[in-house]
XYZ file of N, CA and C in Angstrom:
480
model
N 0.877 -1.205 -0.008
C -0.098 0.091 0.061
C 1.031 1.066 -0.219
N 0.760 2.193 -0.790
C 1.549 3.423 -0.961
C 1.246 4.308 -0.184
N 1.847 5.286 0.629
C 1.805 6.623 1.185
C 0.674 7.813 0.341
N -0.057 8.150 1.172
C -0.962 9.213 0.291
C -0.229 10.344 0.180
N 1.069 10.694 0.838
C 1.565 12.092 0.620
C 2.381 11.963 -0.430
N 2.345 13.270 -1.147
C 2.766 13.144 -2.429
C 4.419 13.357 -2.154
N 5.306 12.619 -2.930
C 7.224 13.196 -2.339
C 7.413 14.050 -3.551
N 7.642 15.357 -3.280
C 7.954 16.228 -4.677
C 9.110 15.842 -4.613
N 9.712 16.307 -6.200
C 11.038 16.271 -6.632
C 11.614 17.423 -6.265
N 12.992 16.939 -5.757
C 13.648 17.740 -5.097
C 14.480 18.662 -5.902
N 15.036 18.265 -7.244
C 15.381 19.079 -8.502
C 14.478 19.953 -8.924
N 12.841 19.900 -8.626
C 11.917 20.835 -9.103
C 11.621 21.811 -8.372
N 11.994 21.152 -6.491
C 11.757 22.356 -5.666
C 13.125 23.442 -5.624
N 14.086 22.777 -6.019
C 15.677 23.719 -6.341
C 15.052 24.829 -7.381
N 14.378 23.971 -8.592
C 14.198 25.126 -9.554
C 13.078 26.146 -9.376
N 12.248 25.883 -8.509
C 11.493 26.727 -8.201
C 11.996 27.664 -7.302
N 12.959 27.178 -6.340
C 13.113 28.324 -5.280
C 14.379 29.266 -6.147
N 15.145 28.730 -7.219
C 15.562 29.721 -8.109
C 15.381 30.380 -8.926
N 13.842 30.222 -9.381
C 12.935 31.024 -9.718
C 12.380 32.302 -9.132
N 12.098 32.035 -7.833
C 11.673 32.633 -6.976
C 12.807 33.966 -6.722
N 14.312 33.458 -6.656
C 15.263 34.036 -6.363
C 15.327 35.026 -7.494
N 15.142 34.718 -8.811
C 15.286 35.462 -10.385
C 14.298 36.543 -10.288
N 13.313 36.643 -9.255
C 12.478 37.600 -9.523
C 10.805 36.762 -9.712
N 10.864 35.619 -9.759
C 9.208 35.423 -9.937
C 8.622 35.245 -8.648
N 7.301 35.074 -8.911
C 6.524 35.188 -7.992
C 6.521 33.666 -7.172
N 5.788 33.713 -5.873
C 6.004 32.268 -5.504
C 4.977 31.249 -6.056
N 3.723 32.053 -6.405
C 2.517 31.261 -7.090
C 3.046 30.677 -8.533
N 3.490 31.652 -9.372
C 4.108 31.404 -10.717
C 5.288 30.306 -10.919
N 6.187 30.525 -9.392
C 7.217 29.420 -9.749
C 6.654 27.960 -9.480
N 5.944 27.986 -8.651
C 5.227 26.934 -8.055
C 4.350 26.247 -9.114
N 3.488 26.863 -9.875
C 2.923 26.340 -10.873
C 3.725 25.861 -12.562
N 4.526 26.799 -12.501
C 5.605 26.514 -13.477
C 6.260 25.086 -13.238
N 7.080 25.229 -12.163
C 7.503 23.696 -11.680
C 7.020 22.214 -11.343
N 5.644 22.652 -10.922
C 4.660 21.781 -10.130
C 5.023 21.481 -9.007
N 5.296 22.269 -8.073
C 5.412 22.225 -6.725
C 4.298 22.499 -6.016
N 3.752 22.410 -4.820
C 2.683 22.761 -3.979
C 3.529 24.290 -3.545
N 2.525 25.584 -3.777
C 3.049 26.679 -3.011
C 3.239 26.972 -1.875
N 2.500 25.770 -0.824
C 2.779 26.179 0.469
C 4.215 25.724 0.538
N 4.569 24.456 0.089
C 5.945 23.721 0.315
C 6.648 24.614 0.124
N 6.458 25.504 -1.261
C 7.772 26.182 -2.115
C 7.887 27.556 -0.798
N 6.778 27.916 -0.153
C 6.633 29.334 0.529
C 7.525 28.690 1.819
N 7.018 27.586 2.470
C 7.598 26.829 3.635
C 9.467 26.451 3.554
N 9.758 26.268 2.362
C 11.058 26.071 1.938
C 11.707 27.886 1.781
N 10.911 28.460 1.190
C 11.685 30.010 1.131
C 11.690 30.749 2.460
N 10.661 30.359 2.975
C 10.684 30.951 4.594
C 11.789 30.528 5.696
N 12.024 29.192 5.327
C 13.298 28.519 6.599
C 14.498 29.372 5.911
N 14.472 29.573 4.788
C 15.709 29.760 4.331
C 15.934 31.420 4.506
N 14.929 32.051 4.537
C 15.283 33.634 4.523
C 15.243 33.711 6.064
N 14.714 32.749 6.740
C 14.493 33.033 8.348
C 15.848 32.597 8.810
N 16.323 33.808 9.575
C 18.005 33.681 10.268
C 18.037 32.722 11.508
N 16.960 32.754 12.052
C 16.664 31.999 13.235
C 16.112 30.696 13.017
N 16.933 29.562 14.110
C 16.864 28.272 13.910
C 15.857 27.613 13.940
N 14.939 26.642 13.600
C 13.821 26.119 13.625
C 13.389 26.074 14.915
N 12.317 25.991 15.357
C 12.007 26.048 16.745
C 11.339 24.479 17.136
N 11.062 23.689 17.964
C 10.452 22.836 18.448
C 9.255 23.053 18.551
N 8.000 21.713 17.875
C 6.591 22.053 18.122
C 6.324 22.329 19.728
N 5.151 22.472 20.011
C 4.613 22.595 21.210
C 4.641 24.015 22.088
N 4.502 23.716 23.331
C 4.383 25.141 23.966
C 6.042 25.246 23.979
N 6.042 26.656 24.821
C 7.493 27.159 25.165
C 8.021 26.356 26.433
N 9.301 26.170 26.399
C 9.960 25.254 27.654
C 9.530 26.017 28.716
N 9.309 24.941 29.769
C 9.173 25.979 31.051
C 10.269 26.714 31.581
N 11.609 26.068 31.769
C 12.862 26.542 32.091
C 13.855 26.534 30.771
N 13.781 28.103 29.901
C 14.835 28.269 29.047
C 16.262 27.449 28.943
N 16.710 26.949 27.567
C 17.734 26.336 27.598
C 18.796 26.738 28.064
N 19.271 27.973 28.118
C 20.557 28.461 28.871
C 20.113 28.404 30.305
N 19.019 28.552 31.214
C 18.876 28.205 32.288
C 18.930 26.892 32.409
N 18.848 26.101 31.779
C 19.026 24.661 31.908
C 20.151 24.064 32.063
N 21.067 24.792 30.694
C 22.643 24.437 30.694
C 23.216 24.824 31.740
N 22.586 26.258 32.581
C 23.275 26.656 33.730
C 23.079 25.629 34.885
N 21.997 25.058 35.414
C 21.516 24.364 36.389
C 22.604 23.010 35.750
N 22.749 22.562 34.957
C 23.578 21.496 34.723
C 24.773 21.957 35.037
N 25.432 22.769 34.852
C 26.628 23.111 35.374
C 26.824 23.278 37.088
N 25.789 23.495 37.321
C 25.702 24.015 38.990
C 25.644 22.354 39.308
N 24.719 21.438 38.702
C 24.711 19.833 39.337
C 26.447 19.286 38.977
N 26.860 19.673 37.960
C 28.066 18.843 37.864
C 29.227 19.633 39.363
N 29.085 21.001 39.571
C 29.834 21.410 40.457
C 29.373 21.054 41.679
N 28.442 20.520 42.179
C 27.923 19.991 43.097
C 28.521 18.595 43.168
N 28.458 17.864 42.115
C 28.981 16.565 42.035
C 30.668 16.690 42.311
N 31.201 17.399 41.998
C 32.387 17.247 42.273
C 32.834 17.969 43.609
N 31.978 18.610 44.225
C 32.534 18.736 45.447
C 31.761 17.777 46.470
N 31.477 16.433 46.027
C 31.024 15.505 46.559
C 29.631 15.763 47.547
N 28.896 16.663 46.561
C 27.427 16.982 47.661
C 26.651 16.647 46.443
N 25.879 15.596 45.735
C 25.260 15.592 44.612
C 23.974 15.845 44.787
N 23.188 16.700 44.004
C 21.676 16.966 44.503
C 20.830 16.317 44.454
N 19.739 16.045 44.959
C 18.592 15.070 44.755
C 17.649 15.233 43.838
N 17.106 14.505 43.260
C 16.122 14.709 42.522
C 15.165 16.297 42.738
N 14.542 15.809 44.260
C 13.466 16.871 44.376
C 14.407 18.286 44.924
N 15.671 18.154 45.167
C 16.253 19.358 45.125
C 16.533 19.840 43.797
N 16.907 19.510 42.986
C 17.108 19.902 41.411
C 15.613 20.203 41.049
N 14.582 19.812 41.142
C 13.349 19.803 40.934
C 12.867 21.680 41.649
N 13.333 21.433 42.779
C 12.979 22.722 43.815
C 13.800 23.855 43.149
N 15.003 23.883 42.700
C 15.913 24.765 42.110
C 15.389 25.063 41.119
N 14.966 24.305 40.105
C 14.294 24.721 38.807
C 13.081 25.722 38.632
N 12.136 25.259 39.878
C 10.729 25.735 40.582
C 11.416 27.442 40.824
N 12.362 27.364 41.534
C 12.655 28.805 41.905
C 13.089 29.337 40.880
N 14.054 29.132 39.964
C 14.235 29.814 38.639
C 13.088 30.076 37.751
N 12.143 28.994 37.738
C 11.253 29.392 37.069
C 10.074 30.275 37.353
N 10.233 30.387 38.792
C 9.256 31.668 39.316
C 9.942 33.133 39.346
N 11.207 33.109 39.228
C 12.250 34.180 39.043
C 11.431 34.302 37.336
N 11.872 33.736 36.533
C 11.278 33.969 34.964
C 9.871 34.151 34.918
N 9.004 33.844 35.735
C 7.636 33.825 35.584
C 7.084 32.636 34.930
N 7.683 31.727 34.790
C 7.051 30.475 34.275
C 6.599 29.667 34.784
N 5.793 28.834 34.377
C 5.174 27.737 35.167
C 6.185 26.665 35.758
N 5.572 26.293 36.902
C 6.493 25.381 37.662
C 6.854 24.094 37.154
N 7.716 23.293 37.506
C 8.093 22.191 36.867
C 8.078 20.496 37.836
N 7.805 19.885 36.802
C 7.516 18.513 38.069
C 8.260 17.420 37.847
N 8.310 16.331 38.159
C 9.089 15.195 38.390
C 9.212 14.656 36.768
N 8.010 15.055 36.054
C 8.287 14.787 34.652
C 9.162 15.591 33.811
N 9.157 16.994 34.002
C 9.955 17.907 33.728
C 11.429 16.859 34.142
N 11.577 16.599 35.132
C 12.928 16.264 35.455
C 13.617 14.652 34.505
N 12.814 14.046 34.488
C 12.927 12.960 33.624
C 13.199 13.635 32.196
N 12.835 14.352 31.569
C 12.799 14.980 30.078
C 14.237 15.872 30.219
N 14.418 16.236 31.238
C 15.855 17.100 31.555
C 16.968 16.006 31.592
N 16.783 15.246 32.055
C 17.908 14.062 32.133
C 17.893 13.407 30.596
N 16.880 13.587 29.878
C 17.048 12.962 28.546
C 18.001 14.071 27.630
N 17.716 15.174 27.925
C 18.196 16.431 27.131
C 19.604 16.445 27.860
N 20.121 16.280 28.912
C 21.464 16.286 29.558
C 22.127 14.642 29.641
N 22.285 14.048 28.432
C 22.965 12.749 28.513
C 23.962 12.463 29.733
N 24.825 13.394 29.982
C 25.719 13.309 31.094
C 25.211 13.217 32.346
N 24.033 13.650 32.701
C 23.744 13.554 34.218
C 23.103 12.032 34.165
N 23.289 11.628 35.093
C 22.884 10.216 35.567
C 22.230 10.353 37.026
N 21.471 9.411 37.171
C 21.323 9.020 38.512
C 21.832 7.677 39.372
N 22.367 7.733 40.048
C 23.462 6.584 40.933
C 22.692 6.062 41.946
N 22.836 5.126 42.170
C 22.580 4.521 43.563
C 23.780 4.028 44.344
N 23.948 4.721 45.312
C 25.223 4.101 46.552
C 25.235 2.719 46.632
N 26.233 2.335 46.361
C 26.302 0.780 47.112
C 26.556 0.636 48.301
N 25.761 -0.132 49.125
C 25.631 -0.305 50.509
C 27.006 -1.356 50.497
N 27.826 -0.825 51.886
C 28.706 -1.447 52.352
C 28.562 -2.172 53.744
N 29.457 -3.013 54.103
C 29.191 -3.403 55.622
C 29.716 -2.654 56.622
N 29.425 -2.666 57.816
C 30.110 -1.899 59.029
C 31.435 -1.498 58.944
N 32.167 -2.666 58.793
C 33.613 -2.477 59.119
C 34.303 -1.968 57.969
N 33.693 -1.906 56.627
C 34.395 -1.169 55.796
C 34.208 0.446 55.614
N 32.920 0.764 55.970
C 32.325 1.768 56.267
C 33.064 2.614 57.586
N 33.802 2.083 58.366
C 34.121 2.457 59.803
C 35.563 2.901 59.484
N 36.004 2.775 58.176
C 37.611 3.088 58.324
C 37.933 4.869 57.722
N 38.958 5.038 58.337
C 38.968 6.616 58.194
C 40.792 6.510 57.817
N 40.635 8.059 57.600
C 42.243 7.987 57.217
C 43.400 7.809 58.473
N 42.605 8.009 59.783
C 43.626 7.724 60.889
C 43.705 6.105 60.954
N 42.853 5.301 60.652
C 43.119 3.968 60.466
C 44.110 3.300 59.563
N 43.917 4.044 58.479
C 44.825 3.724 57.161
C 46.200 3.937 57.259
N 46.649 5.219 57.887
C 48.077 5.762 58.701
C 48.386 5.056 59.530
N 47.698 4.201 60.535
C 48.304 3.375 61.449
C 48.690 1.915 60.629
N 47.635 1.506 59.624
C 47.809 0.265 59.532
C 49.221 0.664 58.408
N 49.459 1.391 57.581
C 50.647 1.761 56.995
C 51.774 1.739 57.349
N 51.948 2.372 59.067
C 52.970 2.830 59.848
C 53.229 1.011 60.653
N 52.274 0.645 60.854
C 52.428 -1.007 61.318
C 53.304 -1.889 60.391
N 52.680 -1.807 58.890
C 53.743 -2.304 57.539
C 55.057 -1.819 57.668
N 55.355 -0.768 57.976
C 56.849 -0.050 57.886
C 57.674 -0.619 58.785
N 56.793 -0.672 60.072
C 57.606 -0.926 61.423
C 57.636 -2.684 61.338
N 56.972 -3.544 60.742
C 57.129 -4.966 60.433
C 58.548 -5.219 59.483
N 58.091 -4.539 58.584
C 59.212 -4.769 57.116
C 60.966 -4.216 57.694
N 60.820 -3.291 58.662
C 62.082 -2.822 59.319
C 62.319 -3.848 60.468
N 61.538 -4.202 61.253
C 62.071 -5.606 62.111
C 62.386 -6.644 61.673
N 62.136 -6.835 60.382
C 62.073 -8.167 59.794
C 63.584 -8.161 58.612
N 63.911 -6.772 58.530
C 65.004 -6.447 57.770
C 64.252 -6.843 56.152
N 63.334 -6.564 56.073
C 62.407 -7.013 54.506
C 62.870 -5.700 53.567
N 62.981 -5.954 52.216
C 62.713 -4.657 51.288
C 61.719 -4.005 51.387
N 62.097 -2.446 51.228
C 61.013 -1.929 51.576
C 59.731 -1.778 50.400
N 58.605 -1.729 51.145
C 57.634 -1.335 50.047
C 57.694 -0.164 49.182
N 57.329 0.817 49.935
C 57.455 1.894 49.337
C 58.618 2.544 48.582
């Protein structure tokens, strides 16, 4: 079964665009080159419009620049060892949206935000037993001091 949409000839469309560039009207060029006038108009509008094409649908709740700043903030928090939770990120985005007089965001916005920022991931901490969790830098220093003392006492070659 064939599709009902007609696939226009790209060469004919380019010829019609060229005719419009040479001073022909859009309707005359469309009729002469057998392409739909509305398609020709759309191609010309996209070419004449310096702005990048916008996505369909409502305006984003948080502008792209603000989302990028939010992503940078999250990355900095992670490098400091304090990664923000989903609730904290949504709360921060709501504060920014309120300042920009935009609608509030939800957890669904957060899921889409994660898709738009592929470097941002949610990780679950691995649970470890109490003995491993109780290790401190002091314990490690004492352990290596004992190893060095044992090596010196037994006249073994140094590990370090």
